Short mmCIF file of C-alpha atoms in Angstrom, two decimals:
data_model
loop_
_atom_site.label_atom_id
_atom_site.label_comp_id
_atom_site.label_asym_id
_atom_site.label_seq_id
_atom_site.Cartn_x
_atom_site.Cartn_y
_atom_site.Cartn_z
CA MET A 90 26.91 -34.83 52.21
CA LYS A 91 25.10 -32.56 50.49
CA THR A 92 21.55 -31.82 51.43
CA LEU A 93 18.57 -30.97 49.14
CA LEU A 94 15.08 -30.18 50.50
CA LEU A 95 12.30 -30.34 47.90
CA LEU A 96 8.81 -28.59 48.73
CA TYR A 97 5.63 -29.51 46.89
CA MET A 98 2.93 -28.08 49.35
CA GLY A 99 -0.52 -27.24 49.69
CA ASP A 100 -2.86 -29.36 48.63
CA GLU A 101 -0.62 -31.21 45.76
CA THR A 102 -0.61 -34.71 46.71
CA VAL A 103 2.22 -36.86 45.59
CA THR A 104 -0.35 -39.91 45.11
CA ALA A 105 -0.91 -38.14 41.97
CA SER A 106 -0.46 -39.31 38.18
CA ALA A 107 0.14 -36.08 36.62
CA GLY A 108 3.30 -34.49 35.67
CA THR A 109 4.44 -32.57 38.42
CA GLU A 110 4.77 -35.33 40.63
CA LYS A 111 6.13 -37.79 38.37
CA VAL A 112 9.20 -34.22 37.56
CA LEU A 113 9.08 -34.69 41.43
CA THR A 114 10.49 -38.23 41.79
CA ASN A 115 12.10 -38.35 39.24
CA MET A 116 14.68 -35.29 40.10
CA ALA A 117 14.78 -37.11 44.10
CA ASN A 118 15.68 -40.31 42.43
CA ALA A 119 18.39 -38.49 39.97
CA MET A 120 19.58 -36.53 42.60
CA LEU A 121 20.13 -39.26 45.05
CA ALA A 122 21.78 -41.29 42.12
CA ARG A 123 24.05 -38.07 41.81
CA GLY A 124 24.97 -38.33 45.67
CA TYR A 125 22.76 -35.87 47.83
CA ARG A 126 20.66 -36.54 50.93
CA VAL A 127 17.62 -36.26 49.11
CA LEU A 128 14.52 -35.27 51.87
CA VAL A 129 10.53 -34.35 49.85
CA ALA A 130 7.73 -32.57 52.47
CA THR A 131 4.70 -32.12 51.05
CA ASN A 132 0.88 -32.29 52.97
CA ASP A 133 -0.35 -35.86 52.82
CA ASP A 134 -0.79 -38.35 55.56
CA PRO A 135 1.38 -40.16 57.10
CA GLY A 136 0.66 -43.62 55.54
CA ALA A 137 0.63 -41.76 51.69
CA VAL A 138 1.82 -43.72 48.66
CA PRO A 139 3.46 -42.31 46.04
CA TYR A 140 2.09 -42.64 42.39
CA PHE A 141 5.30 -42.81 40.90
CA PRO A 142 7.70 -44.52 43.54
CA PHE A 143 10.58 -43.25 45.32
CA ASP A 144 14.27 -44.78 45.78
CA ALA A 145 15.12 -46.54 49.03
CA GLY A 146 17.06 -43.43 49.95
CA VAL A 147 14.62 -40.54 49.55
CA GLU A 148 13.24 -39.50 53.04
CA CYS A 149 9.74 -38.46 52.68
CA LEU A 150 7.99 -36.35 54.90
CA TYR A 151 4.88 -36.11 54.95
CA LEU A 152 3.10 -32.96 57.28
CA ASP A 153 -0.16 -34.62 58.39
CA VAL A 154 -1.92 -30.31 56.77
CA HIS A 155 -5.51 -31.34 55.66
CA PRO A 156 -7.60 -29.04 57.19
CA GLU A 157 -11.13 -29.70 57.38
CA LYS A 158 -12.59 -26.41 58.45
CA ILE A 159 -11.21 -22.54 56.48
CA PRO A 160 -10.97 -20.28 59.82
CA LEU A 161 -14.21 -17.52 58.70
CA TRP A 162 -12.30 -14.66 58.87
CA ILE A 163 -9.63 -16.54 56.09
CA LYS A 164 -12.89 -17.09 54.80
CA ILE A 165 -13.11 -13.59 54.92
CA LYS A 166 -10.39 -13.04 53.37
CA ARG A 167 -11.01 -14.37 50.38
CA GLU A 168 -14.26 -12.88 50.00
CA VAL A 169 -12.43 -9.65 50.68
CA ASN A 170 -9.67 -11.17 48.44
CA ARG A 171 -11.88 -11.78 44.96
CA VAL A 172 -13.04 -7.64 45.16
CA ILE A 173 -10.71 -6.23 45.55
CA PRO A 174 -7.27 -8.95 44.87
CA LEU A 175 -4.54 -7.02 47.16
CA MET A 176 -3.42 -9.72 49.31
CA ASP A 177 -2.30 -13.93 48.28
CA ARG A 178 -4.46 -16.22 48.07
CA PRO A 179 -6.05 -15.72 51.50
CA VAL A 180 -6.88 -19.68 52.06
CA GLU A 181 -3.26 -21.13 50.35
CA ALA A 182 -1.19 -19.09 52.43
CA TYR A 183 -3.00 -20.68 55.76
CA TRP A 184 -2.48 -23.65 54.51
CA ALA A 185 1.12 -22.31 53.89
CA SER A 186 1.32 -21.61 57.79
CA LEU A 187 0.23 -24.92 58.57
CA SER A 188 2.50 -26.38 56.69
CA VAL A 189 5.56 -24.93 58.05
CA GLU A 190 5.01 -25.31 61.89
CA LYS A 191 5.01 -29.26 61.18
CA LEU A 192 7.63 -28.59 59.25
CA ARG A 193 9.34 -27.18 62.50
CA LYS A 194 8.71 -29.62 64.39
CA ARG A 195 10.01 -32.67 61.98
CA LEU A 196 13.51 -30.38 60.13
CA SER A 197 15.54 -28.16 61.41
CA PRO A 198 16.86 -25.38 58.55
CA THR A 199 20.65 -25.79 59.37
CA GLU A 200 20.05 -29.19 58.23
CA ILE A 201 19.29 -28.39 54.59
CA ASP A 202 21.69 -26.38 51.73
CA CYS A 203 19.06 -25.93 49.22
CA ILE A 204 15.58 -25.88 48.45
CA ILE A 205 13.86 -26.38 45.18
CA ALA A 206 10.00 -25.23 45.53
CA TYR A 207 7.19 -27.34 43.40
CA ASN A 208 5.19 -25.05 43.51
CA HIS A 209 4.10 -21.43 44.32
CA GLU A 210 3.16 -22.75 48.29
CA ALA A 211 6.76 -24.13 48.66
CA ILE A 212 8.22 -20.48 47.84
CA GLN A 213 5.75 -19.10 50.89
CA VAL A 214 6.68 -22.20 52.91
CA ALA A 215 10.50 -22.62 52.52
CA ASP A 216 10.69 -18.83 53.03
CA ARG A 217 8.37 -18.65 56.24
CA TRP A 218 10.80 -21.85 57.68
CA ALA A 219 14.16 -21.09 56.57
CA GLY A 220 14.34 -17.24 55.84
CA HIS A 221 17.13 -16.20 53.23
CA THR A 222 19.62 -18.80 55.09
CA ILE A 223 18.77 -21.63 52.35
CA PRO A 224 19.08 -21.17 48.56
CA ILE A 225 15.39 -21.72 47.71
CA ILE A 226 15.63 -22.39 43.72
CA ALA A 227 11.32 -21.75 42.49
CA MET A 228 9.91 -24.37 39.49
CA MET A 229 7.46 -23.44 37.27
CA HIS A 230 5.64 -26.20 35.88
CA ASN A 231 3.45 -24.10 33.52
CA SER A 232 3.07 -21.86 30.88
CA ILE A 233 4.10 -18.81 32.50
CA GLN A 234 0.57 -17.35 31.83
CA ALA A 235 -0.77 -19.80 33.47
CA VAL A 236 1.64 -19.71 36.37
CA MET A 237 1.90 -15.78 36.37
CA GLY A 238 -0.28 -14.03 34.58
CA LYS A 239 -3.77 -14.29 37.28
CA CYS A 240 -1.35 -13.55 39.95
CA ASN A 241 -0.98 -9.95 41.74
CA ARG A 242 1.43 -7.97 43.04
CA ARG A 243 1.49 -9.65 46.25
CA GLY A 244 1.53 -13.19 44.07
CA LEU A 245 3.68 -11.93 42.08
CA ASP A 246 6.50 -10.62 45.30
CA GLU A 247 5.75 -14.10 46.71
CA LYS A 248 7.65 -15.97 44.41
CA ALA A 249 10.08 -13.25 43.63
CA LYS A 250 11.41 -14.54 47.35
CA ALA A 251 13.02 -17.48 45.17
CA ASP A 252 16.24 -16.81 45.14
CA VAL A 253 16.51 -18.35 41.23
CA VAL A 254 13.02 -19.05 39.23
CA GLN A 255 13.52 -22.30 36.68
CA VAL A 256 11.66 -22.70 33.65
CA LEU A 257 10.27 -25.07 31.54
CA MET A 258 11.26 -23.59 27.29
CA PRO A 259 13.36 -20.97 26.42
CA SER A 260 10.77 -18.54 25.39
CA TYR A 261 9.20 -18.29 29.04
CA VAL A 262 12.19 -16.75 30.54
CA ALA A 263 11.66 -13.47 28.63
CA GLU A 264 8.51 -13.92 29.30
CA ALA A 265 8.74 -14.27 32.93
CA ARG A 266 11.38 -11.69 33.33
CA GLN A 267 8.40 -9.40 32.33
CA TYR A 268 6.65 -10.28 35.83
CA LEU A 269 10.49 -11.08 37.75
CA ARG A 270 12.49 -7.83 36.93
CA HIS A 271 14.37 -8.83 39.62
CA THR A 272 15.11 -12.14 40.26
CA PRO A 273 16.61 -14.61 38.32
CA VAL A 274 15.24 -16.83 35.53
CA VAL A 275 16.84 -20.27 33.65
CA TRP A 276 14.95 -22.74 31.66
CA ILE A 277 15.92 -26.20 32.28
CA PRO A 278 13.83 -28.16 30.64
CA ASN A 279 11.29 -31.26 31.92
CA VAL A 280 13.64 -35.39 31.40
CA VAL A 281 13.68 -36.90 28.22
CA GLU A 282 14.44 -40.42 29.15
CA PRO A 283 15.00 -42.42 25.98
CA VAL A 284 13.12 -44.83 24.73
CA LEU A 285 14.28 -48.47 23.80
CA GLU A 286 14.32 -50.11 20.45
CA SER A 287 12.59 -52.45 20.92
CA GLU A 288 9.45 -50.39 22.76
CA ARG A 289 9.37 -47.96 20.26
CA ALA A 290 5.90 -47.27 17.99
CA GLN A 291 6.23 -49.80 14.54
CA MET A 292 5.13 -47.14 12.14
CA GLY A 293 6.78 -48.96 8.76
CA HIS A 294 3.90 -51.47 9.27
CA SER A 295 1.29 -52.42 7.97
CA LYS A 296 -1.76 -52.87 10.47
CA SER A 297 -5.70 -54.42 9.94
CA THR A 298 -6.70 -51.15 12.64
CA TYR A 299 -5.29 -48.14 13.31
CA LYS A 300 -4.25 -46.76 16.98
CA MET A 301 -4.39 -43.31 17.55
CA ILE A 302 -3.85 -42.12 21.38
CA THR A 303 -3.57 -39.40 23.73
CA VAL A 304 -2.59 -38.92 27.61
CA GLY A 305 -3.79 -36.34 30.55
CA ARG A 306 -6.59 -35.86 32.00
CA ILE A 307 -10.04 -35.24 31.02
CA ASP A 308 -10.19 -32.03 31.25
CA ALA A 309 -12.33 -28.68 28.88
CA ASP A 310 -10.39 -26.09 29.13
CA GLN A 311 -6.09 -26.66 29.52
CA LYS A 312 -6.23 -30.70 28.41
CA GLN A 313 -10.00 -29.94 25.43
CA THR A 314 -10.71 -33.28 25.88
CA HIS A 315 -13.89 -32.92 23.59
CA ILE A 316 -12.08 -31.19 20.26
CA LEU A 317 -10.35 -34.34 20.06
CA ILE A 318 -13.40 -36.83 20.98
CA GLU A 319 -16.14 -34.80 17.66
CA ALA A 320 -12.63 -34.43 15.22
CA PHE A 321 -12.22 -38.11 15.55
CA ALA A 322 -15.32 -38.20 15.26
CA SER A 323 -16.14 -36.46 12.20
CA LEU A 324 -13.08 -38.47 10.17
CA ALA A 325 -14.13 -41.93 11.67
CA GLY A 326 -16.75 -42.28 8.80
CA ARG A 327 -13.85 -42.66 5.75
CA TYR A 328 -11.48 -43.60 8.28
CA PRO A 329 -12.86 -47.65 10.14
CA ASP A 330 -9.30 -49.22 10.48
CA TRP A 331 -8.92 -46.41 12.63
CA ASN A 332 -9.82 -46.38 16.10
CA LEU A 333 -9.69 -43.81 18.92
CA TRP A 334 -7.22 -44.59 23.12
CA ILE A 335 -7.92 -41.94 25.82
CA TRP A 336 -5.58 -42.14 28.63
CA GLY A 337 -6.45 -39.93 31.75
CA GLU A 338 -8.00 -39.38 35.22
CA ILE A 339 -11.18 -38.30 35.13
CA ARG A 340 -11.53 -34.56 36.78
CA GLU A 341 -14.55 -33.37 35.97
CA LYS A 342 -17.90 -35.84 36.65
CA ASP A 343 -19.98 -34.16 34.11
CA TYR A 344 -17.62 -33.09 31.13
CA TYR A 345 -16.66 -36.21 31.09
CA ASN A 346 -20.18 -37.77 30.95
CA GLN A 347 -21.07 -34.98 28.64
CA LEU A 348 -18.39 -36.83 26.18
CA ILE A 349 -20.11 -40.10 27.07
CA GLN A 350 -23.19 -38.99 25.77
CA PHE A 351 -21.72 -37.56 22.79
CA VAL A 352 -19.82 -40.89 21.93
CA ASP A 353 -23.15 -42.68 22.09
CA ARG A 354 -25.45 -40.48 20.43
CA GLN A 355 -22.42 -40.64 17.25
CA GLY A 356 -22.47 -45.00 17.34
CA LEU A 357 -18.70 -44.56 17.82
CA THR A 358 -18.17 -46.57 21.62
CA GLU A 359 -16.37 -48.97 19.48
CA ARG A 360 -14.11 -47.16 18.22
CA ILE A 361 -13.09 -43.93 21.39
CA HIS A 362 -12.20 -45.51 24.42
CA PHE A 363 -11.54 -43.80 27.33
CA ALA A 364 -8.83 -46.09 29.19
CA GLY A 365 -8.61 -44.35 32.76
CA THR A 366 -4.80 -44.25 33.89
CA THR A 367 -2.19 -46.87 33.28
CA LYS A 368 1.51 -47.49 35.02
CA ALA A 369 2.15 -48.85 31.35
CA ILE A 370 1.70 -45.92 29.59
CA GLN A 371 5.02 -46.99 27.00
CA GLU A 372 3.64 -50.40 26.29
CA GLU A 373 0.31 -48.00 24.91
CA LEU A 374 2.38 -45.65 23.10
CA ARG A 375 4.50 -48.39 21.40
CA GLN A 376 1.10 -49.80 19.82
CA ALA A 377 0.01 -46.49 18.67
CA ASP A 378 -0.32 -44.92 15.31
CA ILE A 379 -1.11 -41.09 16.17
CA PHE A 380 -0.61 -39.21 19.30
CA ALA A 381 -3.29 -36.25 19.43
CA PHE A 382 -2.45 -33.42 21.48
CA PRO A 383 -5.45 -30.75 21.63
CA SER A 384 -3.69 -28.83 24.91
CA ALA A 385 -4.85 -24.80 24.22
CA PHE A 386 -1.63 -24.68 26.72
CA GLU A 387 0.59 -26.64 27.58
CA GLY A 388 4.34 -25.84 30.59
CA PHE A 389 6.29 -28.52 29.28
CA PRO A 390 4.51 -31.93 28.02
CA LEU A 391 5.45 -35.20 29.24
CA ALA A 392 3.23 -37.09 27.30
CA LEU A 393 3.24 -35.14 24.53
CA THR A 394 7.24 -35.47 25.06
CA GLU A 395 7.23 -39.55 26.04
CA ALA A 396 5.21 -39.65 23.04
CA MET A 397 7.63 -37.98 20.60
CA ALA A 398 10.78 -40.38 21.92
CA THR A 399 8.96 -43.63 21.40
CA GLY A 400 8.98 -42.26 17.05
CA LEU A 401 5.04 -41.08 17.24
CA PRO A 402 4.05 -38.17 14.53
CA SER A 403 2.25 -35.50 16.87
CA VAL A 404 -1.31 -33.41 16.27
CA GLY A 405 -1.31 -30.14 18.65
CA PHE A 406 -2.55 -26.34 18.22
CA LYS A 407 0.16 -23.87 16.95
CA SER A 408 -0.94 -21.64 19.67
CA ALA A 409 -0.15 -23.46 22.49
CA ASP A 410 2.25 -22.39 24.54
CA ALA A 411 5.10 -25.18 24.42
CA VAL A 412 2.93 -27.32 22.17
CA ARG A 413 4.08 -24.71 18.99
CA ASP A 414 7.94 -25.60 20.32
CA LEU A 415 8.34 -29.04 20.11
CA ILE A 416 6.49 -29.74 17.10
CA VAL A 417 7.39 -28.52 14.26
CA ASP A 418 4.67 -28.91 11.69
CA GLY A 419 5.90 -31.15 9.16
CA LYS A 420 9.18 -32.23 10.13
CA ASN A 421 7.91 -34.31 13.34
CA GLY A 422 4.20 -33.47 13.69
CA VAL A 423 1.58 -31.49 12.51
CA LEU A 424 0.38 -28.26 13.50
CA CYS A 425 -2.84 -26.94 13.38
CA ASP A 426 -4.75 -23.76 13.56
CA GLU A 427 -7.00 -23.67 16.12
CA GLY A 428 -10.86 -25.41 16.13
CA VAL A 429 -12.01 -29.00 15.72
CA THR A 430 -12.40 -28.50 11.77
CA SER A 431 -8.43 -27.17 11.96
CA PHE A 432 -7.79 -30.25 13.92
CA ALA A 433 -9.31 -33.18 12.24
CA ASP A 434 -7.58 -31.76 9.09
CA GLY A 435 -4.46 -32.18 10.56
CA LEU A 436 -5.38 -35.39 11.87
CA GLU A 437 -6.57 -36.55 8.42
CA ARG A 438 -2.93 -35.07 6.94
CA LEU A 439 -1.34 -38.33 8.82
CA MET A 440 -3.70 -40.70 8.75
CA LYS A 441 -4.00 -40.86 5.14
CA ASP A 442 0.00 -40.67 4.61
CA GLN A 443 1.42 -44.21 5.97
CA ILE A 444 5.14 -42.63 4.92
CA LEU A 445 4.57 -39.11 6.64
CA ARG A 446 4.25 -40.74 9.94
CA GLN A 447 6.77 -43.26 9.75
CA THR A 448 9.34 -39.56 9.12
CA LEU A 449 7.84 -36.81 11.20
CA GLY A 450 8.37 -40.28 14.49
CA GLN A 451 11.83 -40.34 13.27
CA GLN A 452 12.34 -36.88 13.69
CA ALA A 453 10.15 -36.81 16.32
CA LEU A 454 12.96 -39.27 18.32
CA ALA A 455 15.90 -37.89 17.31
CA ASP A 456 14.73 -33.82 18.54
CA MET A 457 14.20 -35.83 22.25
CA LYS A 458 18.26 -35.79 22.97
CA PRO A 459 18.26 -33.06 23.72
CA TYR A 460 16.43 -33.56 26.96
CA TYR A 461 17.57 -37.08 27.70
CA PRO A 462 18.23 -37.47 31.63
CA ASP A 463 22.22 -37.16 31.38
CA VAL A 464 21.99 -33.70 29.88
CA VAL A 465 19.41 -32.34 32.50
CA TRP A 466 19.80 -33.83 35.67
CA GLN A 467 23.76 -31.83 34.63
CA GLN A 468 21.55 -28.56 34.39
CA TRP A 469 20.72 -29.21 37.57
CA GLN A 470 23.42 -30.56 39.27
CA ASP A 471 25.57 -26.99 37.90
CA LEU A 472 21.78 -24.41 39.19
CA ILE A 473 22.23 -26.54 42.85
CA GLU A 474 25.87 -26.00 43.06
CA SER A 475 26.40 -22.34 41.63
CA GLN A 476 23.34 -21.56 44.21
CA ILE A 477 25.17 -23.40 47.99
CA LYS A 478 27.47 -21.63 45.92
CA LYS A 479 26.49 -18.22 46.26
CA THR A 480 25.14 -18.26 49.54
CA SER A 481 28.26 -19.53 51.56
CA GLN A 482 29.89 -16.33 49.88
CA ILE A 483 27.43 -14.24 51.35
#
């Protein structure tokens, strides 16, 4: 039996409810089902409870790495690096060194056939822990600009220590190669689970009230929640039978409070709902009529693809990485120019036309089939086996 080590390091945690954590759990469970021994190593506390549960048989190594006090010399390095960026993120590198020490006490590289690194710190840990004795597959969970655009040469050199880099969209392959000229880059998308017909959106039914929904953390820079709220507010008077539901965790309290105050000033507290997080998001999607997704950029947006697999038409920005690849304007959703006004126009295009919503939603569902689990996990298994074989021949 071959053994895979999935590394998710730094200050990331399996207790979070975001997309990367879901991908981690899904991959661990899928590879276990395909006959691999699967180990997952993170810096979590030993008593951590994953938000997305691992199947029995997945072995979790929680290394308990939480440095409360960063050494002075690391802080000095960080400040120097801000002025002259010659080092690769000193604080993160320090975390990685602590993780390597803990991992060495728990696991021998001789037990592992392939490492899958889930973030930048994980690549550092894998390289320092195993050297070049085990193939390292590095995953890029966001757009290439977001992952590599702000890296200095040292940071890119760290990423290049992987044997192969996996990206989420076909257009990212050439873009990644501009940063990593000598590292193989492959495209494998995230998995989109098929949705049973009974759990899909009922787009052909007339309703007394209609639901617009978004799923994602409440965030100003990437998710741009304010754009959706302002766009909906501009339409609310003309469409009194529509309500907006916002599902996602709150990370920026000040920003969230500003949104609450805006909603209150608009008199929309009964129509714009901040719903928090839920593990039953499929039921919420099933009841919805439009999926609104105002992100500035994405890697491979699970929330969007889950909505599309449910049969929902979506509205997004044509400037947003990945979003513009998944939404085809007028075919399975609506793409807009940047800004509140354009986004509101895109929403209204669907709000006023039930037949269009139904037509686009049906096509969205069909367009998700290439991302179904059997297809994607086979691509991953082929990549893993090719890397193991290549290393064994060296």
